PDB file of C-alpha atoms in Angstrom:
ATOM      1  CA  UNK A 223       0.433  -9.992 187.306  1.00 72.00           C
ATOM      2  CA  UNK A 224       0.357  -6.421 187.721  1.00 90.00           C
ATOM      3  CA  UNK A 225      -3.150  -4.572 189.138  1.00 94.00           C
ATOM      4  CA  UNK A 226      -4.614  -1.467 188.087  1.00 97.00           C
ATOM      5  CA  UNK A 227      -5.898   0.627 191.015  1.00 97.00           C
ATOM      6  CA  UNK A 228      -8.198   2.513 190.632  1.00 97.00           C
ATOM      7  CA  UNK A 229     -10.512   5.070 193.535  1.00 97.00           C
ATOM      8  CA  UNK A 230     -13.776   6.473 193.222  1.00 95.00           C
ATOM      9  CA  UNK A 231     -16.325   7.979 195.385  1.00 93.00           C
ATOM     10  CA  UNK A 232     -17.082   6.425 198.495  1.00 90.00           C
ATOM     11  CA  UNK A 233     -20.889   7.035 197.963  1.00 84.00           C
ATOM     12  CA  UNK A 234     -23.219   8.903 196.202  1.00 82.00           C
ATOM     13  CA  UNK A 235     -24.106   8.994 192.584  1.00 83.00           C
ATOM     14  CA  UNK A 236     -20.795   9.325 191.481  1.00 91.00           C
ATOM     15  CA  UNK A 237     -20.252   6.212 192.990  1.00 91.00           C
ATOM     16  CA  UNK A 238     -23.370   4.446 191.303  1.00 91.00           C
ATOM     17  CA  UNK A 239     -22.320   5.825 187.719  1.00 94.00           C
ATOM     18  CA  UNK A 240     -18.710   4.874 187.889  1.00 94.00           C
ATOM     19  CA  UNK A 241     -19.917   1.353 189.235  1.00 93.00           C
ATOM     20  CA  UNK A 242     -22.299   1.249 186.437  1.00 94.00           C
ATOM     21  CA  UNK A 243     -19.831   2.583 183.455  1.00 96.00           C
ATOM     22  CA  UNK A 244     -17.183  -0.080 184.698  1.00 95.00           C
ATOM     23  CA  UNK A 245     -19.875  -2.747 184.440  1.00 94.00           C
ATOM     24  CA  UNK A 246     -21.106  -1.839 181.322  1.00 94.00           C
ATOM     25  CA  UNK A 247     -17.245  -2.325 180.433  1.00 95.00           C
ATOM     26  CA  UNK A 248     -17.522  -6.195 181.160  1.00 94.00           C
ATOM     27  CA  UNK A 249     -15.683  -5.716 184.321  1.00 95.00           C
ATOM     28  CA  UNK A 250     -17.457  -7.802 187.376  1.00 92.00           C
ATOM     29  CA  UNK A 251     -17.014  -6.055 190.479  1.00 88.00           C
ATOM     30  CA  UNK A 252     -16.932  -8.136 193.965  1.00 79.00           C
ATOM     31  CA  UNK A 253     -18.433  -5.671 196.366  1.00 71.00           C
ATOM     32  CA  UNK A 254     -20.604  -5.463 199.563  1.00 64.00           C
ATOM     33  CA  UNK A 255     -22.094  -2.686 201.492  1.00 65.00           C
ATOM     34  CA  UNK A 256     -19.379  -0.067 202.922  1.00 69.00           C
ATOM     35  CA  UNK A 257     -16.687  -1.849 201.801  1.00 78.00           C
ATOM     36  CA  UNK A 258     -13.277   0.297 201.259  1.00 87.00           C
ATOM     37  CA  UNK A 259     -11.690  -2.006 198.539  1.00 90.00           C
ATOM     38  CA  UNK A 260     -13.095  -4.282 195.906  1.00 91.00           C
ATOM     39  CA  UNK A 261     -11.696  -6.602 193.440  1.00 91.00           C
ATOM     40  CA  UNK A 262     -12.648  -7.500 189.126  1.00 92.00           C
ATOM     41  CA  UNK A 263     -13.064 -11.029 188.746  1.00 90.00           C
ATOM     42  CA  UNK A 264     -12.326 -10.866 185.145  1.00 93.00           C
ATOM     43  CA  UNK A 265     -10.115  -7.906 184.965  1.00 95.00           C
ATOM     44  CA  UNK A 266      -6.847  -6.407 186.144  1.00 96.00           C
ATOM     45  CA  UNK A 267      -8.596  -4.377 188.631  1.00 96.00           C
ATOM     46  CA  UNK A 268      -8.756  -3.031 192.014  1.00 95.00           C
ATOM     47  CA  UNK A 269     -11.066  -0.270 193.138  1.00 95.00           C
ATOM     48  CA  UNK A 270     -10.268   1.944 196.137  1.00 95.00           C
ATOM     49  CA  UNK A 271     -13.840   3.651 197.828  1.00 94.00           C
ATOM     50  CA  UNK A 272     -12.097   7.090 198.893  1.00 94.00           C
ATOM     51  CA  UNK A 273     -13.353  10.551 200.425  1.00 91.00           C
ATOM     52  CA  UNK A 274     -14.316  12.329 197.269  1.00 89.00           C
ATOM     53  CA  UNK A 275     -12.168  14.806 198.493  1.00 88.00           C
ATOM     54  CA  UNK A 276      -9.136  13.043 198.962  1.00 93.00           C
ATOM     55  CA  UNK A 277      -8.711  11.377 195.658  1.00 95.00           C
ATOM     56  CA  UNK A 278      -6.918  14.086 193.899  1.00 95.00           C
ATOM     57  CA  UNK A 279      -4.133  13.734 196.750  1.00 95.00           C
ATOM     58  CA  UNK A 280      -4.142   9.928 196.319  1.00 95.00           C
ATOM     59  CA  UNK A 281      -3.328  10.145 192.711  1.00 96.00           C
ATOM     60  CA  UNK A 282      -0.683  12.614 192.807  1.00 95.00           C
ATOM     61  CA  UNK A 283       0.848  10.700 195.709  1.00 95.00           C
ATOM     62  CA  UNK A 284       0.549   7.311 193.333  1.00 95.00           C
ATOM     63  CA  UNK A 285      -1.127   5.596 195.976  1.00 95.00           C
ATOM     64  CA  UNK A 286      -3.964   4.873 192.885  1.00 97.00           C
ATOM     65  CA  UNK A 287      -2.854   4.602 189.513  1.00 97.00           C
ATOM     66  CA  UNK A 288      -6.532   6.465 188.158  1.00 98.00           C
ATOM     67  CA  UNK A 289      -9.896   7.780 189.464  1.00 97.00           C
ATOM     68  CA  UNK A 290     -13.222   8.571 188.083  1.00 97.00           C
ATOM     69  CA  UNK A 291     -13.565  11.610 189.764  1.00 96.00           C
ATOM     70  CA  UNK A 292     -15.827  15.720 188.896  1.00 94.00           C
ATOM     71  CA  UNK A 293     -13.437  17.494 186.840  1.00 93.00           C
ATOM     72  CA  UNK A 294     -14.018  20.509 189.663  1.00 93.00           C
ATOM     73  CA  UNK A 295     -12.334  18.318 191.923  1.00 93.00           C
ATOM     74  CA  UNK A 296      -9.314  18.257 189.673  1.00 94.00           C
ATOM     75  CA  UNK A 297      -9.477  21.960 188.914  1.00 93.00           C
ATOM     76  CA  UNK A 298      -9.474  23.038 193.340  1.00 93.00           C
ATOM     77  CA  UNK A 299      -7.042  20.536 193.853  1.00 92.00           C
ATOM     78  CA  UNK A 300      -5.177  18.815 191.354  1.00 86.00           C
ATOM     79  CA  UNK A 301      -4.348  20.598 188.416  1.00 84.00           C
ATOM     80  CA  UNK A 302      -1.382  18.658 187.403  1.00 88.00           C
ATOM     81  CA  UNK A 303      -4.006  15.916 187.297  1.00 95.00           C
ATOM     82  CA  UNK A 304      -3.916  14.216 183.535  1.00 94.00           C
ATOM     83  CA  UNK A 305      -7.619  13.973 181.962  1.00 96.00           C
ATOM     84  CA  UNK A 306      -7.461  10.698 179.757  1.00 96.00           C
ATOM     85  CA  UNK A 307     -11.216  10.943 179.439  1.00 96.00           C
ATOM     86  CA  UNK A 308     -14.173  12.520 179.841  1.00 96.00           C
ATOM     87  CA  UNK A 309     -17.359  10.627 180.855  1.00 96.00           C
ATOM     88  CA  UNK A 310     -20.220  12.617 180.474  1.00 93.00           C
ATOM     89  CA  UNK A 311     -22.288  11.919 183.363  1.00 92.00           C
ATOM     90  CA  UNK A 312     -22.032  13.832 186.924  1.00 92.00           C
ATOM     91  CA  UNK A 313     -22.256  17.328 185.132  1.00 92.00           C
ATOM     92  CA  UNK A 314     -22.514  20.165 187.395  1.00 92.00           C
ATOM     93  CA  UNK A 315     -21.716  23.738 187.401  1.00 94.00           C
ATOM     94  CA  UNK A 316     -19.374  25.467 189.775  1.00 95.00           C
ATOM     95  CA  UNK A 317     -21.685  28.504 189.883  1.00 96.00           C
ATOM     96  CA  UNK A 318     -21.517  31.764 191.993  1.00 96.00           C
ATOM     97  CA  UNK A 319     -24.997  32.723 193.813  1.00 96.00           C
ATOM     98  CA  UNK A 320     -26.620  35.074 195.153  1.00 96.00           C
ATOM     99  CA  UNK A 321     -29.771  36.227 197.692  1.00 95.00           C
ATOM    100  CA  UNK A 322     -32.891  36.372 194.990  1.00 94.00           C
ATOM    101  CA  UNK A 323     -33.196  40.046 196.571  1.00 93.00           C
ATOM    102  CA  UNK A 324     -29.893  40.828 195.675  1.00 94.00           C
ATOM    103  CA  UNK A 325     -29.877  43.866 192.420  1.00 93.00           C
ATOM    104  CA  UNK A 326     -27.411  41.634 190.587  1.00 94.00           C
ATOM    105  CA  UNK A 327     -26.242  43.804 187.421  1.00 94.00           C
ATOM    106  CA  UNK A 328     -22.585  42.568 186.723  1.00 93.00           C
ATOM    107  CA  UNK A 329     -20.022  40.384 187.972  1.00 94.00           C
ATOM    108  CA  UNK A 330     -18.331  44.311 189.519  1.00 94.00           C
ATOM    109  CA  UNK A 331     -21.250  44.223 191.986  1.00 95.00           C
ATOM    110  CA  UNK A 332     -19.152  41.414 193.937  1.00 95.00           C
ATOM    111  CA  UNK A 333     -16.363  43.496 194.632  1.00 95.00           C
ATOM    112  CA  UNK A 334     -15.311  43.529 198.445  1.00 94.00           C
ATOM    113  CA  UNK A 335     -18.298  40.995 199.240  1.00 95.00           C
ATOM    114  CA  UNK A 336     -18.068  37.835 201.787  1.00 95.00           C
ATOM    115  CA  UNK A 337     -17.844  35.231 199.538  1.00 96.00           C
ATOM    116  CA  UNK A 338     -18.870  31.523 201.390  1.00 95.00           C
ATOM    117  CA  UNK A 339     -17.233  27.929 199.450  1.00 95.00           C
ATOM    118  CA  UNK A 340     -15.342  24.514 199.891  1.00 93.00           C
ATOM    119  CA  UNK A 341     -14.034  25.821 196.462  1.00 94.00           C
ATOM    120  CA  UNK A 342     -10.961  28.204 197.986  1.00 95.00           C
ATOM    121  CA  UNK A 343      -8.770  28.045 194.927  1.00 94.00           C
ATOM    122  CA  UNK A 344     -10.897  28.075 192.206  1.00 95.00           C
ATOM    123  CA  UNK A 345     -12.686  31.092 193.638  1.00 94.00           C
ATOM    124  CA  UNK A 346      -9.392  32.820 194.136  1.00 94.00           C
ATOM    125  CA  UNK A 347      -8.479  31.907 191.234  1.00 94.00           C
ATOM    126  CA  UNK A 348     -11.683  33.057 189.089  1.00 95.00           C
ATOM    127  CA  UNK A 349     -11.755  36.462 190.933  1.00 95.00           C
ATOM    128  CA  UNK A 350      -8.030  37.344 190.341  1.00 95.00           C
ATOM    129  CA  UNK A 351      -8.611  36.602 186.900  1.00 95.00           C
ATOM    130  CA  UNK A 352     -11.204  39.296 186.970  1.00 94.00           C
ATOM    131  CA  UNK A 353      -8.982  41.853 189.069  1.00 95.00           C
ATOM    132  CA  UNK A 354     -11.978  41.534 191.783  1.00 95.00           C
ATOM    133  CA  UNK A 355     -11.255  41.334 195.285  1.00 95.00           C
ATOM    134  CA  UNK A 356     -13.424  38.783 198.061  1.00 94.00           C
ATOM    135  CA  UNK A 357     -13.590  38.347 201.299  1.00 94.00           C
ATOM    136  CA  UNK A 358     -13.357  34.451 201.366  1.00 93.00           C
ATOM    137  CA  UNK A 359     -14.992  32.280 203.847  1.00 93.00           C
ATOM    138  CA  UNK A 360     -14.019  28.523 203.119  1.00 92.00           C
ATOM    139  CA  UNK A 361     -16.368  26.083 205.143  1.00 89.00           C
ATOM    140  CA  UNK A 362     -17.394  22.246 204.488  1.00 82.00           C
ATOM    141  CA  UNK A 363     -20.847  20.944 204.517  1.00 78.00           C
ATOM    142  CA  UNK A 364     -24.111  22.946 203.033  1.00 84.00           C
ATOM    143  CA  UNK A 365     -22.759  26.359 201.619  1.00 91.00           C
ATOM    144  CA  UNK A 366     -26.072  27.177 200.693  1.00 91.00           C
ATOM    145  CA  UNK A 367     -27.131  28.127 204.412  1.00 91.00           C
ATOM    146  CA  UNK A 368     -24.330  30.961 204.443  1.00 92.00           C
ATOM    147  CA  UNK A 369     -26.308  33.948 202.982  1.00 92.00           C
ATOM    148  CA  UNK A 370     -29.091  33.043 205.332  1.00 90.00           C
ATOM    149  CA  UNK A 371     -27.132  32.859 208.147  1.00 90.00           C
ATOM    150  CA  UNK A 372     -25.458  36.161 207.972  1.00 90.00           C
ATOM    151  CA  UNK A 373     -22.017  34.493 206.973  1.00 91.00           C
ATOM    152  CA  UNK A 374     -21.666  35.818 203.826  1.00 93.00           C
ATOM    153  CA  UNK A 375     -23.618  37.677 200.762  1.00 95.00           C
ATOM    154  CA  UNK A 376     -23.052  35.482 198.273  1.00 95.00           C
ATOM    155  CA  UNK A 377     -21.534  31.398 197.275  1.00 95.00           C
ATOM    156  CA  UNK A 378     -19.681  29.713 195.403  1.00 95.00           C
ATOM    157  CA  UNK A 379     -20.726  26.065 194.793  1.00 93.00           C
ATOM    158  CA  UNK A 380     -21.867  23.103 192.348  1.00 91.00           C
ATOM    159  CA  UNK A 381     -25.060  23.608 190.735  1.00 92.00           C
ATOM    160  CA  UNK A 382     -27.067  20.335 189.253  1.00 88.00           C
ATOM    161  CA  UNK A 383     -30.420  21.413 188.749  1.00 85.00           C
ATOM    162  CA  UNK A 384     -30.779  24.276 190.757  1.00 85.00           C
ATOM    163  CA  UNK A 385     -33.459  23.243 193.230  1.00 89.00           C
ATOM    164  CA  UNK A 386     -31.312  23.997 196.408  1.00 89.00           C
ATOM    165  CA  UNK A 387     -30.480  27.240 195.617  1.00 92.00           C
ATOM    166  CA  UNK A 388     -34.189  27.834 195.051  1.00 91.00           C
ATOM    167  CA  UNK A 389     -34.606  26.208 198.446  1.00 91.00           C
ATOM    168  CA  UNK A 390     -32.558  28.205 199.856  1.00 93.00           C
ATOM    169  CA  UNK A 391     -33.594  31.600 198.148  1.00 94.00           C
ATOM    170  CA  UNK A 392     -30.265  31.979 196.137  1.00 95.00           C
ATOM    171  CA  UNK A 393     -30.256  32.573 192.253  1.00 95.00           C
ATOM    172  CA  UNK A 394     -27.234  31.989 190.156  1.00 96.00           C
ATOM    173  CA  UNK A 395     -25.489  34.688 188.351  1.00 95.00           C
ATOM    174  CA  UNK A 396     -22.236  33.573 187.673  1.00 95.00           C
ATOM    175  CA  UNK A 397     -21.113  30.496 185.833  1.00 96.00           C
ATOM    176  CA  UNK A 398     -17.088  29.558 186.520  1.00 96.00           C
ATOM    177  CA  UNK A 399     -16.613  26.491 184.562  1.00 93.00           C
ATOM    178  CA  UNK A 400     -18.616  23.207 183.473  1.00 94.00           C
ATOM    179  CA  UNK A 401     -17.971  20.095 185.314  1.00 95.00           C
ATOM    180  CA  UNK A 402     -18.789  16.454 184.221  1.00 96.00           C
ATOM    181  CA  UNK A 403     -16.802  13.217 185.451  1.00 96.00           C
ATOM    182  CA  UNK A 404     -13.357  12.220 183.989  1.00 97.00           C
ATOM    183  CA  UNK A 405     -11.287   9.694 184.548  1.00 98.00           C
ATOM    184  CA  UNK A 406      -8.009  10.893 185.687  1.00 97.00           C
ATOM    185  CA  UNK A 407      -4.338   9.123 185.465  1.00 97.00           C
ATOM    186  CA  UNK A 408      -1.628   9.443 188.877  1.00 96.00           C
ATOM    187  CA  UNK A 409       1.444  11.005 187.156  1.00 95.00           C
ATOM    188  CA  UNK A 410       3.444   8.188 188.754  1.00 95.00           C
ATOM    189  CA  UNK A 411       1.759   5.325 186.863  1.00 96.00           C
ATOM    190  CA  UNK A 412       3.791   2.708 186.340  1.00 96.00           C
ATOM    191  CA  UNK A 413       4.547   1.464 182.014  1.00 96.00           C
ATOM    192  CA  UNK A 414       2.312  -1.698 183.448  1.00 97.00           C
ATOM    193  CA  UNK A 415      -0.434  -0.413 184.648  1.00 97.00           C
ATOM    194  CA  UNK A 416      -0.889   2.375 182.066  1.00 97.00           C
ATOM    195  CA  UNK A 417      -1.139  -0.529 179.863  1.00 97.00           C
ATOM    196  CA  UNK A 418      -4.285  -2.262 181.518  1.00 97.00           C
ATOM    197  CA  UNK A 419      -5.590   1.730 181.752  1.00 97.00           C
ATOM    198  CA  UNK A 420      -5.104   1.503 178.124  1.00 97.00           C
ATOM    199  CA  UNK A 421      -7.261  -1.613 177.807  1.00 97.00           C
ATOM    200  CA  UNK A 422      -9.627  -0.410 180.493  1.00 97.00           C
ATOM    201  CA  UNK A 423      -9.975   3.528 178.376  1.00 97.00           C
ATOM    202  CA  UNK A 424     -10.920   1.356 175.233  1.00 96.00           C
ATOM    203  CA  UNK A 425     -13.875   0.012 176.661  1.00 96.00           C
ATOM    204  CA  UNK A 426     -15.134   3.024 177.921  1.00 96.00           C
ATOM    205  CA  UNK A 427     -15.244   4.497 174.744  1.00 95.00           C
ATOM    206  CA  UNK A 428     -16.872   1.817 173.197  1.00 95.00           C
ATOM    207  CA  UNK A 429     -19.629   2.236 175.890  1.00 95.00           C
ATOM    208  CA  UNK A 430     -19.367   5.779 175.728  1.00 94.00           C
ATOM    209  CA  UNK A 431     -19.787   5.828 171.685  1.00 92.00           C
ATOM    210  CA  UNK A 432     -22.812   3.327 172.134  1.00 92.00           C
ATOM    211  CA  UNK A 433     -24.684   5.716 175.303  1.00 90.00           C
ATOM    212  CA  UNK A 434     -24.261   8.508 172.171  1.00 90.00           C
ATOM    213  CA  UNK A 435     -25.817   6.629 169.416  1.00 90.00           C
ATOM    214  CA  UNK A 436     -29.125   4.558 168.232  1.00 90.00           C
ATOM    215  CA  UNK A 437     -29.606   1.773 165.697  1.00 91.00           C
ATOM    216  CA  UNK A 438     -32.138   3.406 162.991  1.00 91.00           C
ATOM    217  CA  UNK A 439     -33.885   0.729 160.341  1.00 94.00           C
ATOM    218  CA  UNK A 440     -36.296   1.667 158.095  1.00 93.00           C
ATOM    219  CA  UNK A 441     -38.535   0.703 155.331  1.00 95.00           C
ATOM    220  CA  UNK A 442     -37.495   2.523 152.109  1.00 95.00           C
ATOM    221  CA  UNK A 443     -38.919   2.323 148.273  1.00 94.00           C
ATOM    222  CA  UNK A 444     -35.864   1.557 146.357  1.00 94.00           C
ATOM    223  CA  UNK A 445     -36.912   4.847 143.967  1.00 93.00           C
ATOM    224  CA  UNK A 446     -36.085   6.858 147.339  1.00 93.00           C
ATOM    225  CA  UNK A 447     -32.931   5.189 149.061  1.00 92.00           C
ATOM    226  CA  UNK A 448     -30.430   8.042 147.443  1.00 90.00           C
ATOM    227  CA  UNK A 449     -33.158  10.905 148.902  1.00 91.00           C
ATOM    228  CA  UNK A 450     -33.034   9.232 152.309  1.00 91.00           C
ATOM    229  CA  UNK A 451     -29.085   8.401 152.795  1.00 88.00           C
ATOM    230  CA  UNK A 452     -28.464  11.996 151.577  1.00 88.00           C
ATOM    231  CA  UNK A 453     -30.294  12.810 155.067  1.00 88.00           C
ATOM    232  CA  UNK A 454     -28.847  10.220 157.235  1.00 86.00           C
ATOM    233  CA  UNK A 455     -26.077  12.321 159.557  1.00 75.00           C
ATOM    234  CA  UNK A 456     -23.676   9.482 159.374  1.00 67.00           C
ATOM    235  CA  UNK A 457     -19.863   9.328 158.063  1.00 57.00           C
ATOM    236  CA  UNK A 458     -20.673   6.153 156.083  1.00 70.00           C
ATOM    237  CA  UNK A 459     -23.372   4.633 154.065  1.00 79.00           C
ATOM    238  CA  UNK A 460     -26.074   2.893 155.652  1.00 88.00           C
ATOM    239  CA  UNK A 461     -26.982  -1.021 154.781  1.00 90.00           C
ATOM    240  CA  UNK A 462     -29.422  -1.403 152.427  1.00 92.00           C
ATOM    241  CA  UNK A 463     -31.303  -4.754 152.722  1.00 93.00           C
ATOM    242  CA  UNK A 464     -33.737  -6.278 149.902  1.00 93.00           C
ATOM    243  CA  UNK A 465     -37.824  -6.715 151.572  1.00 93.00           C
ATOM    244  CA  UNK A 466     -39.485  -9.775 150.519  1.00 90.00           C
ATOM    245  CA  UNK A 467     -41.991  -6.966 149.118  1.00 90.00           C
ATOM    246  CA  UNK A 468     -40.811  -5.959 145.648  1.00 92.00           C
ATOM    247  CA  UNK A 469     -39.314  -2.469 145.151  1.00 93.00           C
ATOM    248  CA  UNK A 470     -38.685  -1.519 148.951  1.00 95.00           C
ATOM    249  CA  UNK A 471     -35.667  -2.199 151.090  1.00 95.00           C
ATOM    250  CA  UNK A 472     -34.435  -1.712 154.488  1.00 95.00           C
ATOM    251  CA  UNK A 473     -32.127   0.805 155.581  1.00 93.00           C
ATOM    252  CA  UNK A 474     -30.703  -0.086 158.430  1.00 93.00           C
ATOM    253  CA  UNK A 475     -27.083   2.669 160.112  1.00 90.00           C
ATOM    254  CA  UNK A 476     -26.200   3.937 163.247  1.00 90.00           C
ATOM    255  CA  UNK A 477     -26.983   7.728 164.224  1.00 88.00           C
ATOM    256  CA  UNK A 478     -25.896  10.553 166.906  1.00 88.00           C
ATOM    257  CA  UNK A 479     -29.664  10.328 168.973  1.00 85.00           C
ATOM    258  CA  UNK A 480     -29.017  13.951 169.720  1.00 85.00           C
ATOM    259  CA  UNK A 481     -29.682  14.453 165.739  1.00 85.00           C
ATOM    260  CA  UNK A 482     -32.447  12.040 165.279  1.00 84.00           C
ATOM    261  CA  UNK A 483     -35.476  14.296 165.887  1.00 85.00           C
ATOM    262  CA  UNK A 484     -33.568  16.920 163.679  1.00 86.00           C
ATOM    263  CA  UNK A 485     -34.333  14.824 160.703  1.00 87.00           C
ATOM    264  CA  UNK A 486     -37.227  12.526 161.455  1.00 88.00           C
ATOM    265  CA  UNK A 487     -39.560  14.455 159.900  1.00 89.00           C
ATOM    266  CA  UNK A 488     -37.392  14.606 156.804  1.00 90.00           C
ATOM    267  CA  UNK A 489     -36.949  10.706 156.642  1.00 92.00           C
ATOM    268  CA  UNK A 490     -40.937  10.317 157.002  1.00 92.00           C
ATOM    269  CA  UNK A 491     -41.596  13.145 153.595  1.00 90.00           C
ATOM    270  CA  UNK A 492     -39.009  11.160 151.982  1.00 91.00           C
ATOM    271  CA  UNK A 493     -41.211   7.762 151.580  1.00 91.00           C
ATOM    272  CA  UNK A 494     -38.912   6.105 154.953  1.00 92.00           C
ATOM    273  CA  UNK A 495     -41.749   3.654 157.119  1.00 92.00           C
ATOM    274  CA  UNK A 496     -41.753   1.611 160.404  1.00 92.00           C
ATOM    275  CA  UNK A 497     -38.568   3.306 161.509  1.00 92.00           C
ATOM    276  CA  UNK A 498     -37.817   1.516 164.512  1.00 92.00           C
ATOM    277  CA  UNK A 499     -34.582   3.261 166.930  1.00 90.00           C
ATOM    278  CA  UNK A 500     -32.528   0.165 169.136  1.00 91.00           C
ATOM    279  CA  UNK A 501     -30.392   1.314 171.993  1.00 90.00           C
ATOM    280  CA  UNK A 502     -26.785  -0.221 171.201  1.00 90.00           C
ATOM    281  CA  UNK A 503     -24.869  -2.100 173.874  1.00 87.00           C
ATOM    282  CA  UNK A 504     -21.568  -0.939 172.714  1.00 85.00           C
ATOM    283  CA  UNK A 505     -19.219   0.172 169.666  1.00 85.00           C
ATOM    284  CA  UNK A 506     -16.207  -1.085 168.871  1.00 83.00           C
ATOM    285  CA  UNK A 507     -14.056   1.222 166.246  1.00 77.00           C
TER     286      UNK A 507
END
């Protein structure tokens, strides 16, 4: 029987959320400490712990069939790279920065300046795009320290939350592109093994879909069920449920939790009590 491989990061929490997304998929993982290959008990699966930076090269070379990998990885190094999905978790910024004491007006005031990244080609790539020219200085490790050092005036880099560049007395001025994980296909992936990806890409969503969403229920008087569905921010009607207490029901659907608190307020003035929110394991469509 054919095995998906599949790489992700060695460490780090990349490597925690892509454990944790593949386990909230159903997929048991046999794995100790600093081990460089595990196997699913229960699933078609092999995982490969690689360099961060080396898993665009694997997949392109087919040595791994996918990875759940930062889209800026994909975007320095492997362009050809096929997205089948994006993940939402890991999002970063690939950010340009600057010394706090820098006079930073426009994106022109970086013209001819010593630019410091692991990020050659995306930097190149960005400034061209902008007709400005950089004096680029690729190095490895913490590219926060250039500035500081003397090795260049300004960085290009991933941004989280933006408490090292505070650290280091940078500010950010320039945003290139949004990053978040993905999980990317080899282009060499045999009919087989995109099949199990296949299989593999449907749970995700479903976990994915259920990360995105809450189970609402709710007390209702039957005179006010119309008033309250017409606020529900769902594509279908909710389930209305008889109470044991003549004249009320319960409403009970599934909402986007990123629009709950928009119209909580609105379910309460329309007669809706004891609204309880459940998390939801996952959602099959």
């Amino acid at each position: 029987m054919s095995t998906l491989k599949i790489a992700i990061q060695k460490s780090g929490r990349l490597n925690e959320d892509s454990i944790q997304i593949l386990k909230d998929c159903g997929i048991s993982i046999n794995n100790g400490n600093d081990q460089l290959k595990a196997e699913a008990s229960n699933f078609p699966l092999e995982i490969l712990f690689l360099r961060n930076s080396d898993i665009p090269q694997y997949l392109i070379d087919g040595v791994v069939d996918a990875a759940i990998v930062g889209d800026n990885l994909l975007v320095e190094k492997g362009k050809t790279i096929q997205v089948a999905e994006k993940l939402g978790f890991s999002k970063c910024k690939v950010s340009v920065a600057v010394p706090r004491s820098f006079e930073y007006k426009s994106i022109k005031d970086l013209d001819g300046l010593r630019i410091a990244t692991s990020y050659p080609n995306t930097v190149n790539d960005f400034f061209a795009s902008k007709n400005i020219s950089v004096d680029l200085h690729q190095i490895s490790g913490s590219v926060e320290i250039a500035p500081n050092i003397g090795l260049a005036d300004a960085i290009v880099d991933i941004v989280s939350s933006g408490s090292t560049l505070f650290k280091n007395n940078l500010k950010e001025v320039e945003v290139i592109f949004k990053s978040e994980a993905v999980l990317a296909v080899s282009p060499t992936i045999s009919n087989e093994n995109q099949a199990i990806l296949n299989k593999l890409q449907f749970r995700i969503q479903s976990v994915l879909r259920a990360r995105k969403s809450k189970y609402i229920l709710m007390n209702v008087p039957n005179d006010n069920i119309a008033k309250v569905t017409q606020i529900l921010p769902v594509l279908k009607s909710p389930t209305v449920v008889p109470l044991n207490e003549k004249g009320w029901s319960s409403v009970q659907t599934v909402i986007d939790e990123d629009k709950f608190w928009d119209v909580i307020d609105q379910l309460k003035e329309a007669g809706a009590e004891g609204i309880l929110v459940c998390p939801i394991e996952k959602m099959v469509l």
